[in-house]
Short mmCIF file of C-alpha atoms and ligand atoms in Angstrom, two decimals:
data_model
loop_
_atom_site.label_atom_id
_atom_site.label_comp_id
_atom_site.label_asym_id
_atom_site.label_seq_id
_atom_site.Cartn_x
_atom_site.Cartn_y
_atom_site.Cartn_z
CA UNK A 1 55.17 105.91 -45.72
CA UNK A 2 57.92 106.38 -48.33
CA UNK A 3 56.62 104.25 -51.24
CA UNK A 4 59.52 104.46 -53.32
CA UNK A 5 61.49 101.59 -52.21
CA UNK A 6 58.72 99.05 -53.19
CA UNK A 7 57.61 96.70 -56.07
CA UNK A 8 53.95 97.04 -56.00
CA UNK A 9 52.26 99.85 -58.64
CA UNK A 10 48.35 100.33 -59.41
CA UNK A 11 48.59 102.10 -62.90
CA UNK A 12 45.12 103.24 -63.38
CA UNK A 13 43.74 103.14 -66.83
CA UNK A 14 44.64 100.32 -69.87
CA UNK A 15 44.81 103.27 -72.99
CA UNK A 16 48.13 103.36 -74.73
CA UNK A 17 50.19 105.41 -71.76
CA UNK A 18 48.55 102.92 -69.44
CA UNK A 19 49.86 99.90 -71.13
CA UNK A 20 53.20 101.17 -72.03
CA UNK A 21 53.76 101.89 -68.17
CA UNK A 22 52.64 98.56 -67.43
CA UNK A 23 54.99 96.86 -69.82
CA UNK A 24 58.34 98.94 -68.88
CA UNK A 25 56.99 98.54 -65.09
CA UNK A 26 56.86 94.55 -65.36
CA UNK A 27 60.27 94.43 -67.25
CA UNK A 28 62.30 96.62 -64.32
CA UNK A 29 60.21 93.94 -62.09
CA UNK A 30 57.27 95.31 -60.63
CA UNK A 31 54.25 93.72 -59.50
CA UNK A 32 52.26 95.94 -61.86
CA UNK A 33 47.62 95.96 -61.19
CA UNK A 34 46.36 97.46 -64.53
CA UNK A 35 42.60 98.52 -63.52
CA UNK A 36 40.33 99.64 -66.08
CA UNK A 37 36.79 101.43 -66.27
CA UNK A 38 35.86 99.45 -69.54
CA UNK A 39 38.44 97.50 -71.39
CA UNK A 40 42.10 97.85 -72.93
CA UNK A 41 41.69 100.88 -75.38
CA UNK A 42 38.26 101.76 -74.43
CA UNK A 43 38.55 105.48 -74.91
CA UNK A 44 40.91 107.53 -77.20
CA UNK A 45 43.78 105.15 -77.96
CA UNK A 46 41.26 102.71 -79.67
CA UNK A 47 39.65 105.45 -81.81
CA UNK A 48 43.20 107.70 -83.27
CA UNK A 49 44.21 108.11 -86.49
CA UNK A 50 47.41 106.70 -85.59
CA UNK A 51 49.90 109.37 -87.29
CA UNK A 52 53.49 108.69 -85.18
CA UNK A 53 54.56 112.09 -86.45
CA UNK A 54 56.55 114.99 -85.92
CA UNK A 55 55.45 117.17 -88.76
CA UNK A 56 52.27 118.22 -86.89
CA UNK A 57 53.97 119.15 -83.64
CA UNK A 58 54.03 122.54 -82.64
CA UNK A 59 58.12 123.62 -82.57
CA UNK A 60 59.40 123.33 -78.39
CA UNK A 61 59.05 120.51 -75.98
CA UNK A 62 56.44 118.78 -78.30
CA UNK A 63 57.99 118.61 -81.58
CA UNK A 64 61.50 117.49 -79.44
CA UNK A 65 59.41 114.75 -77.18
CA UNK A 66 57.68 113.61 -80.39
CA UNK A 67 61.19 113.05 -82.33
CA UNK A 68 62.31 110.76 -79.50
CA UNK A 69 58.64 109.13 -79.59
CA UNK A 70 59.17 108.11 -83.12
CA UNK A 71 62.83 107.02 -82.13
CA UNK A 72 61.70 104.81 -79.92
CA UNK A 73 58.80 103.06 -81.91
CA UNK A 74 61.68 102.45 -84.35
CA UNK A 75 63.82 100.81 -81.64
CA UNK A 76 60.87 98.82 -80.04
CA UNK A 77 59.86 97.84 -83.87
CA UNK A 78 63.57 96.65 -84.73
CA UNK A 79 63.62 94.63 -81.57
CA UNK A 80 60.46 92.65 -82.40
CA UNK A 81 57.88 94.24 -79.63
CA UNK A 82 55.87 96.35 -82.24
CA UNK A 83 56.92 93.91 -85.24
CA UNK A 84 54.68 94.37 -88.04
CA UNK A 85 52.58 96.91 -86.28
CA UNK A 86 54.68 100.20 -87.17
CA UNK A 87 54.49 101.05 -90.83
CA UNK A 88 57.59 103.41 -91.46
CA UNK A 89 56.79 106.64 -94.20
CA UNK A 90 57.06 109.98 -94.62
CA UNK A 91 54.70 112.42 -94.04
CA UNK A 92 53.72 114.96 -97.12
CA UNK A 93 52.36 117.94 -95.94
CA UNK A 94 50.95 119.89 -98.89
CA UNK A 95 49.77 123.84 -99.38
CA UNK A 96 47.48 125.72 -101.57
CA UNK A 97 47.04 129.15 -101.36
CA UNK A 98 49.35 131.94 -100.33
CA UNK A 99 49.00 131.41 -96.63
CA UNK A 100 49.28 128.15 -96.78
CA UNK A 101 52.32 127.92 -98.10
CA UNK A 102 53.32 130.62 -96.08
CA UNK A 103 52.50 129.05 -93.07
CA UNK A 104 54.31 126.06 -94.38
CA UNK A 105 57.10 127.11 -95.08
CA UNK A 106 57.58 128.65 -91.59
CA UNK A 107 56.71 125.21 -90.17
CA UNK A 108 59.07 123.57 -91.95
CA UNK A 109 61.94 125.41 -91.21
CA UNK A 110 61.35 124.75 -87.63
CA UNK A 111 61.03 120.99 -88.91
CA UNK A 112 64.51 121.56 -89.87
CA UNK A 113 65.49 123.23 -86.87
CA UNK A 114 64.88 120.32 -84.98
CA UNK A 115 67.19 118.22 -87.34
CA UNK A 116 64.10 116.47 -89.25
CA UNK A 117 65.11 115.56 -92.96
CA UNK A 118 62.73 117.38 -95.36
CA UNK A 119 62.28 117.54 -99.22
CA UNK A 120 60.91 120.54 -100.76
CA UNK A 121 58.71 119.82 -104.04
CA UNK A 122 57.26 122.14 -106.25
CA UNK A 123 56.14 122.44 -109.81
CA UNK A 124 56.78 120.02 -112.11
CA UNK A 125 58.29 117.61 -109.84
CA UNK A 126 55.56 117.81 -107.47
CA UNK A 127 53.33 116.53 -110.42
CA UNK A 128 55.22 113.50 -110.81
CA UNK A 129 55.96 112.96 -107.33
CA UNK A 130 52.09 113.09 -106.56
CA UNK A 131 50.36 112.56 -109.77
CA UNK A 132 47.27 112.14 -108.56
CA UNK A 133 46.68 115.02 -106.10
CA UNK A 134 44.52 118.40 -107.16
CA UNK A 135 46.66 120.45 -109.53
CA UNK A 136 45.67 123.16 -106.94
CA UNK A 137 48.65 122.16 -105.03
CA UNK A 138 51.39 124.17 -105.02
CA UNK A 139 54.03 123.10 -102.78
CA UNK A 140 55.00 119.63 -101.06
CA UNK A 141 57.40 119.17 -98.07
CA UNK A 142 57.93 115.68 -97.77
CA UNK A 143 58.89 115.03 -93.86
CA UNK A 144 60.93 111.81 -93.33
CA UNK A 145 61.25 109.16 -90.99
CA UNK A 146 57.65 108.97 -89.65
CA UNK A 147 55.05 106.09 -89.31
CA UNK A 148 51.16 104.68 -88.70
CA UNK A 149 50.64 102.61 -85.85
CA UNK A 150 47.17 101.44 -85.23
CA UNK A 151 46.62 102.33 -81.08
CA UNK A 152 44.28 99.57 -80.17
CA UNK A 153 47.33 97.06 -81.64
CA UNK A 154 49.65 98.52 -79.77
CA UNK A 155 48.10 98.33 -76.43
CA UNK A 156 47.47 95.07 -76.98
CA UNK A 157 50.61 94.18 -77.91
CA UNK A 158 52.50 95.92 -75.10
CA UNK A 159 49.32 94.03 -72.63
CA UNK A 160 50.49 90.99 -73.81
CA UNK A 161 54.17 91.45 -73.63
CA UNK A 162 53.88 92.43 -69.97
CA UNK A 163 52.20 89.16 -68.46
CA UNK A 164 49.71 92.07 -66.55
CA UNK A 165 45.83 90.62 -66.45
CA UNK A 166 44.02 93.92 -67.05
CA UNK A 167 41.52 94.40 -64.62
CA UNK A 168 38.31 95.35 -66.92
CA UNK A 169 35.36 96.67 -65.73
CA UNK A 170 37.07 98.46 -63.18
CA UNK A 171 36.32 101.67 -61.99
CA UNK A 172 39.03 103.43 -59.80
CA UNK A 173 36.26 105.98 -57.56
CA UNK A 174 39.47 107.98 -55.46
CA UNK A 175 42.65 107.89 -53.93
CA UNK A 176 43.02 106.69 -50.51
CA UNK A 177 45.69 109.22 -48.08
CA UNK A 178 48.32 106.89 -46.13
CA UNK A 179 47.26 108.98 -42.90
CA UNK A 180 50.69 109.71 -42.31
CA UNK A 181 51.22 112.07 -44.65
CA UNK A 182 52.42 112.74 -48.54
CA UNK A 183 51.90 109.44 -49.68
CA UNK A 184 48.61 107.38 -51.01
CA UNK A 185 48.23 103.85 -49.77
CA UNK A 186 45.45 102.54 -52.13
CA UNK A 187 42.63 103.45 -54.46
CA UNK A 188 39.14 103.01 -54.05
CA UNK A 189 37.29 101.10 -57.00
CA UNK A 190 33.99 99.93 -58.23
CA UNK A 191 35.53 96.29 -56.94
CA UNK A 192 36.96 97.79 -53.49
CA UNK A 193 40.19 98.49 -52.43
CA UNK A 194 42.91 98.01 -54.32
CA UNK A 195 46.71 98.59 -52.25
CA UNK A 196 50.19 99.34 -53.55
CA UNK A 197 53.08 101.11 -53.23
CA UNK A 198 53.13 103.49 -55.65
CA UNK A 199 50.40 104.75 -58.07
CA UNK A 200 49.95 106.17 -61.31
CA UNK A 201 47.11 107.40 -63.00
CA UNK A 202 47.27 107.12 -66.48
CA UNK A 203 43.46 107.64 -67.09
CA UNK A 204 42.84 110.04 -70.25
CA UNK A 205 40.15 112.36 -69.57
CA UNK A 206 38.85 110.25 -66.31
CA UNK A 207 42.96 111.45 -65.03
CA UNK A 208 42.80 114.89 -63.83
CA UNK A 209 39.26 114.53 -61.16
CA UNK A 210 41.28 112.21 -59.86
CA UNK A 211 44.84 113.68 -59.28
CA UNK A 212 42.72 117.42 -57.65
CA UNK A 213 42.52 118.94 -61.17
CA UNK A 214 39.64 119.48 -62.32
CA UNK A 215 39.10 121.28 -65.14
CA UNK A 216 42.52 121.14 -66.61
CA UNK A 217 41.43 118.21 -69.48
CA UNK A 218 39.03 119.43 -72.03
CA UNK A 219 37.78 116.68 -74.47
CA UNK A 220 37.64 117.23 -77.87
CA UNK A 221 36.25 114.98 -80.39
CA UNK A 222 37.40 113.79 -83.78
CA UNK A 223 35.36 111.98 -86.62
CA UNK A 224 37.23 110.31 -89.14
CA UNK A 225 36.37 107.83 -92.23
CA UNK A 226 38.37 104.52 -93.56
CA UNK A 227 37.64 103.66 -97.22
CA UNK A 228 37.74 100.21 -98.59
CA UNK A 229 40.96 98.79 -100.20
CA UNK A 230 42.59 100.75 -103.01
CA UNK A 231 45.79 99.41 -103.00
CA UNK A 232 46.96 100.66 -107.01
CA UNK A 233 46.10 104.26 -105.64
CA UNK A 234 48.08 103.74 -102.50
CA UNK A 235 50.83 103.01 -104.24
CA UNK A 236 51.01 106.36 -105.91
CA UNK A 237 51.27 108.28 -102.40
CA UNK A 238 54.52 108.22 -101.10
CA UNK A 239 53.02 108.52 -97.71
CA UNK A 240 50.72 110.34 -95.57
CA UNK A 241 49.28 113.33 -96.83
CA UNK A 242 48.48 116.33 -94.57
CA UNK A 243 46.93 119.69 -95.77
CA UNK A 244 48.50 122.40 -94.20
CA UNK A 245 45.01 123.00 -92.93
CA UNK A 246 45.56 120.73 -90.31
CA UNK A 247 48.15 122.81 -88.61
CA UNK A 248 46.56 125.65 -89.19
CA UNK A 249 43.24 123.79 -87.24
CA UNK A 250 45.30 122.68 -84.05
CA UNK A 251 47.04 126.34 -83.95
CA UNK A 252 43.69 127.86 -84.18
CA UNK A 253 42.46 125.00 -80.80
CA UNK A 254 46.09 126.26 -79.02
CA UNK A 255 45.70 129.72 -79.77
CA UNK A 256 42.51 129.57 -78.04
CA UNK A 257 40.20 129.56 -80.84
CA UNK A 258 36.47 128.69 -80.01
CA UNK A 259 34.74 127.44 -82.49
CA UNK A 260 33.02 124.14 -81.51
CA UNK A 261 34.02 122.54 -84.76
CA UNK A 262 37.47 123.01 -86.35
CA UNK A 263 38.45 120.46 -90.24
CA UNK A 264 41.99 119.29 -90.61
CA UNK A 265 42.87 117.01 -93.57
CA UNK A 266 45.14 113.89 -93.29
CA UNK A 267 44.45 111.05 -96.16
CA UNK A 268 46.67 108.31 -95.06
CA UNK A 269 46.90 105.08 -96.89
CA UNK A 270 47.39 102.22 -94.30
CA UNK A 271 49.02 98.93 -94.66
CA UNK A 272 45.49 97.66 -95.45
CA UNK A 273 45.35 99.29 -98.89
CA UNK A 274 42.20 101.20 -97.69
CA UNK A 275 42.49 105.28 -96.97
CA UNK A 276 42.00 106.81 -93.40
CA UNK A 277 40.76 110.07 -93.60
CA UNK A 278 40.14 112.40 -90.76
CA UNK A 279 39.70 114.30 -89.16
CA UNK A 280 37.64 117.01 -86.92
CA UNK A 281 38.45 118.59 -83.97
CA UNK A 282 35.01 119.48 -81.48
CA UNK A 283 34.28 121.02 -78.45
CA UNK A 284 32.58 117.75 -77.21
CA UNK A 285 32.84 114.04 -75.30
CA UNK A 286 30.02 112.87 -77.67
CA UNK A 287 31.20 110.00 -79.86
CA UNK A 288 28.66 110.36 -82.63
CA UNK A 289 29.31 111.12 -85.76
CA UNK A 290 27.47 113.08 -88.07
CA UNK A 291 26.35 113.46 -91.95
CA UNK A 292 27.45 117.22 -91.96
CA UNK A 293 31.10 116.77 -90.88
CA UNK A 294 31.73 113.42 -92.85
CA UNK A 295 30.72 115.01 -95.72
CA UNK A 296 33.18 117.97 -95.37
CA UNK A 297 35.69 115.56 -94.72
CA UNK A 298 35.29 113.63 -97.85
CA UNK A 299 34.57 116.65 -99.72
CA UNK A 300 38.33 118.29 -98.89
CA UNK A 301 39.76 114.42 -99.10
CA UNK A 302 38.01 114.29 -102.93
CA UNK A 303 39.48 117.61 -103.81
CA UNK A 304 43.22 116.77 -102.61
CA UNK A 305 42.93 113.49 -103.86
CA UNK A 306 40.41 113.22 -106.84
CA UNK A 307 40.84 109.12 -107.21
CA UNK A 308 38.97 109.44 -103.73
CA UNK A 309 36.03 109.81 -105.58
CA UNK A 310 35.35 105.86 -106.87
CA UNK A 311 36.03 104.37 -103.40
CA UNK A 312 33.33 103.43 -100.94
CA UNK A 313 33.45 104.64 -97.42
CA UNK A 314 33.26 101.59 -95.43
CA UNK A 315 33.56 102.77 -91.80
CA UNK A 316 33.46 106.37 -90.14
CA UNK A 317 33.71 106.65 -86.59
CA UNK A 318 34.57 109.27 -83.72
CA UNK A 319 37.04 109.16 -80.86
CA UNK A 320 37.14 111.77 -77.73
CA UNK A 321 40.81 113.51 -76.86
CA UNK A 322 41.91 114.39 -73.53
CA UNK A 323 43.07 118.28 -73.96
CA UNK A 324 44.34 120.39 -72.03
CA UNK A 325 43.49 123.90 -71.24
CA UNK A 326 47.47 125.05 -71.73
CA UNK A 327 48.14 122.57 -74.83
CA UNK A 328 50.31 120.09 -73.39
CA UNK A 329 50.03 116.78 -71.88
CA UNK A 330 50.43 116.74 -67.88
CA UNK A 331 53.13 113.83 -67.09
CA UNK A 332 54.91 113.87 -63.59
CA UNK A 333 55.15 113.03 -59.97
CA UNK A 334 52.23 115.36 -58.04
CA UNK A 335 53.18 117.59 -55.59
CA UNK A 336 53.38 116.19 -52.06
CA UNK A 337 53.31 112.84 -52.51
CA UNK A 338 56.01 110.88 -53.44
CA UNK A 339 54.53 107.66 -54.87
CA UNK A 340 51.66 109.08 -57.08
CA UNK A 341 52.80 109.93 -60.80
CA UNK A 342 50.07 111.24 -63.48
CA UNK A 343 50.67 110.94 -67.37
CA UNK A 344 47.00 112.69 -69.07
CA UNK A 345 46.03 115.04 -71.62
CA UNK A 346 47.96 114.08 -74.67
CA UNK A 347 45.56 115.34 -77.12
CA UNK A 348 46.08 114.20 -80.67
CA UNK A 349 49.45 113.18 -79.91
CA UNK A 350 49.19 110.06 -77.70
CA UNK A 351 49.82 107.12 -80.14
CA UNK A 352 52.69 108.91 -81.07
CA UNK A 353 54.16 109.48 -77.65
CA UNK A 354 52.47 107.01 -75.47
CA UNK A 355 55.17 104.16 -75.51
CA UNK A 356 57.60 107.16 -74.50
CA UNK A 357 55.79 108.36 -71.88
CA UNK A 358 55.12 104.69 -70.63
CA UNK A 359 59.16 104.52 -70.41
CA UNK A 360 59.61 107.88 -68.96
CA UNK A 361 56.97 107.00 -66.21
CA UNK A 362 58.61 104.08 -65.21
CA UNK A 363 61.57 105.25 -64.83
CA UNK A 364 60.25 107.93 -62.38
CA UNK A 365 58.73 105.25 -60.47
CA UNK A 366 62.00 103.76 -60.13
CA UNK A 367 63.18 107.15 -58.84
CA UNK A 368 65.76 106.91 -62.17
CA UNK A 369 66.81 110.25 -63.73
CA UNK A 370 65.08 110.12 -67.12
CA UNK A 371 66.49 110.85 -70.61
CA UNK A 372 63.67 113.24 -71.32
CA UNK A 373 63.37 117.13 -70.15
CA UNK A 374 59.73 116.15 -68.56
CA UNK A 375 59.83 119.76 -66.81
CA UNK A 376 57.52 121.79 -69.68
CA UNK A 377 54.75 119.06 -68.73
CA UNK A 378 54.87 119.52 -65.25
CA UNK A 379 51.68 119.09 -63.06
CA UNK A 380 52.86 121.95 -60.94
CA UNK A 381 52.27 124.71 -63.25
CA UNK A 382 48.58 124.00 -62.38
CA UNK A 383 47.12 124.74 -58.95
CA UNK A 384 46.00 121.35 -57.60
CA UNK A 385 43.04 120.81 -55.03
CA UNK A 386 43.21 118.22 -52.15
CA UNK A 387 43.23 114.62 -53.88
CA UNK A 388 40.95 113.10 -50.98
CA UNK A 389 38.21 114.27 -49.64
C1 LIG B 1 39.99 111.10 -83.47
C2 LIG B 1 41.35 110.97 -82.86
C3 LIG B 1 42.48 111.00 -83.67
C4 LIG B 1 43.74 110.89 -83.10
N1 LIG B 1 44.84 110.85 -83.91
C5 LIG B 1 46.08 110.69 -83.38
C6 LIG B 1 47.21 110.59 -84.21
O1 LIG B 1 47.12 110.61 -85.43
N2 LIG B 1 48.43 110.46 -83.62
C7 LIG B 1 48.58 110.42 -82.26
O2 LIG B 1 49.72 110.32 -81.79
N3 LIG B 1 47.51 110.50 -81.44
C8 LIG B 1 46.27 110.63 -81.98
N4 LIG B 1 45.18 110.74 -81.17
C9 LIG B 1 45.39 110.87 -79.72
C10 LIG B 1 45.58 109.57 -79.01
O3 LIG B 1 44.59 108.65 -79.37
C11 LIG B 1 45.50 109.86 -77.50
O4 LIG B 1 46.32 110.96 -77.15
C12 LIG B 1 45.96 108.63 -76.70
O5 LIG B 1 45.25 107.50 -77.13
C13 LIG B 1 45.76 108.87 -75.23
O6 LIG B 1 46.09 107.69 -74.54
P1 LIG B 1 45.82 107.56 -73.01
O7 LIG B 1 46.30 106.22 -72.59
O8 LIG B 1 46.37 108.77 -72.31
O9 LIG B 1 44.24 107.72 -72.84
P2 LIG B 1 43.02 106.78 -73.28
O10 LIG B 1 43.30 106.02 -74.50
O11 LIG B 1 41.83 107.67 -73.26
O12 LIG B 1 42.93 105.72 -72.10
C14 LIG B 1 42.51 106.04 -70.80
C15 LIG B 1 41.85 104.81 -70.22
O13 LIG B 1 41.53 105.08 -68.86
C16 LIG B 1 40.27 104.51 -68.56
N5 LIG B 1 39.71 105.25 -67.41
C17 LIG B 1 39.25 106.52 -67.37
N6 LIG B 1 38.85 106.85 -66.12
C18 LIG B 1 39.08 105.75 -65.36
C19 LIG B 1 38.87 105.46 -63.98
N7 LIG B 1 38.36 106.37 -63.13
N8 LIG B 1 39.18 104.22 -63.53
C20 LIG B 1 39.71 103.29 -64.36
N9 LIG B 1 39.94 103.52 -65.68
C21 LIG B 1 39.64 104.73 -66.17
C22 LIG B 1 39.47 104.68 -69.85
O14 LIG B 1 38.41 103.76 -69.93
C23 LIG B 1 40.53 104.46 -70.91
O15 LIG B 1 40.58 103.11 -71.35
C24 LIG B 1 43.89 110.80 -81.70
C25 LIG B 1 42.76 110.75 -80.89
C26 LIG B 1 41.50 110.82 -81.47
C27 LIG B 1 40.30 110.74 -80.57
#
C-alpha cells in the first residue's frame, strides 16, 4: 500500500514535537489520532527549562536548525498562536577564568558566523550592564533575539489549536506491517488497534524501540530549581544568564565524556518574576532529585548572582532527555517504508525546535520538499533492526 496519498496520520506521542505535528497536520487537513502513554507533556517537554536559544547550540546543523526554530516561534507568536507564551530576550552568556573566556570567545565567533547579533561587554561596562553579578566575571556576550517558552504551555496551546482529542492513557505496544510490503497499516496499543495511513512516531525516549533502534536514545536527566518572585532583581538582568560552564558541560556529554553527573549554570528570570535555575545533566531516567546536586546548583547560581542569596527556593524538580548516542536528534522518513516518519532524541533542545520540527514533519507527510536541510538528522546513518516482529 502506498500511504502517501491519504488523510489519515497516527502521530504517536503528545510531547512538544508530537503536538506541533498534530497542529500543522490538522491545518494542511488531516485526520490527525494523537495517542499518548500518559498525558500531553508527560515526559520531557513538561519538565525543560524552556531556553528557545541559539547561543548554546553547538556551530553546524544545530546552531542553523535552532536559528530557524527561534524564527519561527517569533512568526507563530506575531500571528497570535503562541501569544503571550514566548517571552522575547537575549541570552548573556558570561566567563570567568582564562578558559572560559577562551572558550567563549571561540563560541561566539561561530555565533557570529551564523549571522547572530552579539554584544561584547567587558570591564567597566559589564559592571553597569550587570550590576549585580559576581565581580569574578570577566567578560559578557550578550546574544540577541532569543526567548523562554514554558513547554507544557506550548503543547497545550498547539493541542488546542488543532481540534485533535489526545488519546491519554494510551500506550502504542508496535507497529503493525501492511503484508504487502514497505508500508505499516496500524499500530498496536494498550486500547487495540489503531489504523491510518501514515504514521509518525514522535515518542521521546519511548521513539527509537519502536522505529528498530534500540539503543540509539540515551536519557539523561536534569534537576533544576524555580525561586519565588523577585521581580526588582529581575529587572536588573537584561536576560538569561548562562555560565560558559554550560557549554563547556554539553561539549564534555558530546565529546563523549562519562561522568554520570555533569553542572551547567543558566539563571533565567521568567515572566513570573521568580528565577529558574538549572540545571544538571545525568546518566539516568530517574526523575528524583537530590539534596547534593540542588545544592551545587544554588551554590554556583549564589556566586554568579549574589542577590540569589535572600530568595526562597520554592520548587525544584527533574525532567529526563531523550539523547542520542551521536548528539543529534533523529527526524525523517525510515528506510523502507514510505508512510512511517520518526522525529526523537532532541536532547536539551526540544522546546526550542519542537514547533519546527512539527512543521518540517508535516510537510514530509505531505510528501512537500521542506525548507530545512533535514539530511544531518537522518535515521539512516543508524543501522535499523526489523520494526515488527
Ligand atoms: C531538565 C530539562 C531541561 C531542558 N531544557 C531545555 C531548554 O532549555 N530548551 C530546549 O529547547 N529544550 C530543553 N529541554 C529538552 C526538551 O524538553 C525536549 O527536547 C523536548 O521536550 C522533547 O520533546 P518530545 O516531544 O520529543 O518528547 P517528550 O516531551 O518526551 O514527549 C514524548 C511523549 O511520548 C509519550 N510516549 C512515549 N512512549 C510512548 C508510547 N510507546 N506510546 C505512546 N506514547 C508514548 C510520552 O509519554 C511523552 O508524553 C530540556 C529537557 C529537560 C529534561
Amino acid at each position: 500500500m502506498d500511504g502517501r496519498g491519504g488523510k489519515s496520520v497516527v502521530v504517536v506521542g503528545a510531547g512538544i514535537v508530537g503536538a506541533a505535528t498534530a497542529y500543522f497536520l490538522s491545518r494542511r487537513g488531516y485526520k490527525v489520532r494523537l495517542i499518548e502513554a500518559v498525558a500531553p507533556a508527560a515526559a520531557a517537554s513538561g519538565s525543560a527549562d524552556g531556553a528557545v536559544s541559539v547561543a548554546s547550540k553547538r556551530p553546524g546543523p544545530m546552531m542553523t536548525t535552532a536559528l530557524a526554530g527561534i524564527a519561527l516561534y517569533r512568526q507563530l507568536e506575531r500571528e497570535g498562536l503562541f501569544s503571550g507564551l514566548f517571552k522575547q530576550r537575549p541570552t548573556v552568556m558570561v566567563a570567568e577564568d582564562e578558559s572560559e573566556v577562551e572558550s567563549l570567545v571561540g563560541h561566539a565567533d561561530a555565533l557570529a558566523g551564523e549571522g547572530m547579533s552579539l554584544r561584547r561587554i567587558e570591564g567597566e561596562a559589564l559592571r553597569r550592564y550587570l550590576p549585580d553579578v559576581s565581580p569574578g566575571v570577566r567578560l559578557a556576550i550578550e546574544v540577541g533575539n532569543e526567548g523562554h517558552a514554558i513547554g507544557y504551555e506550548i503543547v497545550r496551546r498547539l493541542i488546542a489549536a488543532s481540534g485533535v482529542a489526545v488519546e491519554r492513557d494510551t500506550r502504542v505496544l508496535g507497529l503493525v506491517d501492511s503484508g504487502s510490503g514497505g508500508s505499516i497499516a496500524a499500530v498496536d496499543t494498550s486500547r487495540g488497534r489503531a489504523e491510518a495511513e501514515h504514521f509518525v512516531i514522535a515518542a521521546g525516549g519511548g521513539s527509537a524501540d519502536l522505529i528498530g533502534l534500540p539503543g540509539i536514545v540515551r536519557p539523561r536527566k536534569g534537576q533544576l530549581v524555580v525561586t519565588e518572585r523577585a521581580p526588582m532583581l529581575a529587572t536588573t538582568l537584561p536576560g538569561a544568564l548562562m555560565s560558559c560552564r554550560y557549554l563547556l558541560s554539553k561539549d564534555a556529554i558530546q565529546g563523549g565524556g562519562t561522568a554520570a553527573r555533569r553542572f551547567g549554570l543558566v539563571v533565567d528570570p521568567l515572566r513570573t518574576g521568580q528565577f529558574l535555575i538549572g540545571g544538571t545533566r545525568e546518566e539516568t531516567a530517574d526523575t528524583g532529585n537530590d539534596l547534593a546536586a540542588i545544592r551545587h546548583l544554588l551554590a554556583s547560581a549564589v556566586r554568579l548572582l549574589p542577590p540569589l542569596e535572600r530568595l526562597r527556593v520554592i520548587r525544584v524538580f527533574a525532567g529526563v532527555r531523550s539523547a542520542t548516542i551521536d548528539g543529534l536528534p533523529v527526524i525523517g522518513r525510515m528506510a523502507g517504508y514510505d508512510n512511517l516518519v520518526v522525529a526523537t532524541g532532541f536532547e536539551g533542545d526540544g522546546i526550542c525546535l519542537g514547533p519546527l520540527v512539527g512543521q518540517a514533519v508535516s510537510r514530509i507527510v505531505a510528501g512537500e520538499p521542506g525548507e530545512l536541510d533535514l539530511r544531518p538528522f537522518s535515521p539512516d546513518r543508524f543501522a535499523q533492526r526489523s520494526l515488527v516482529a
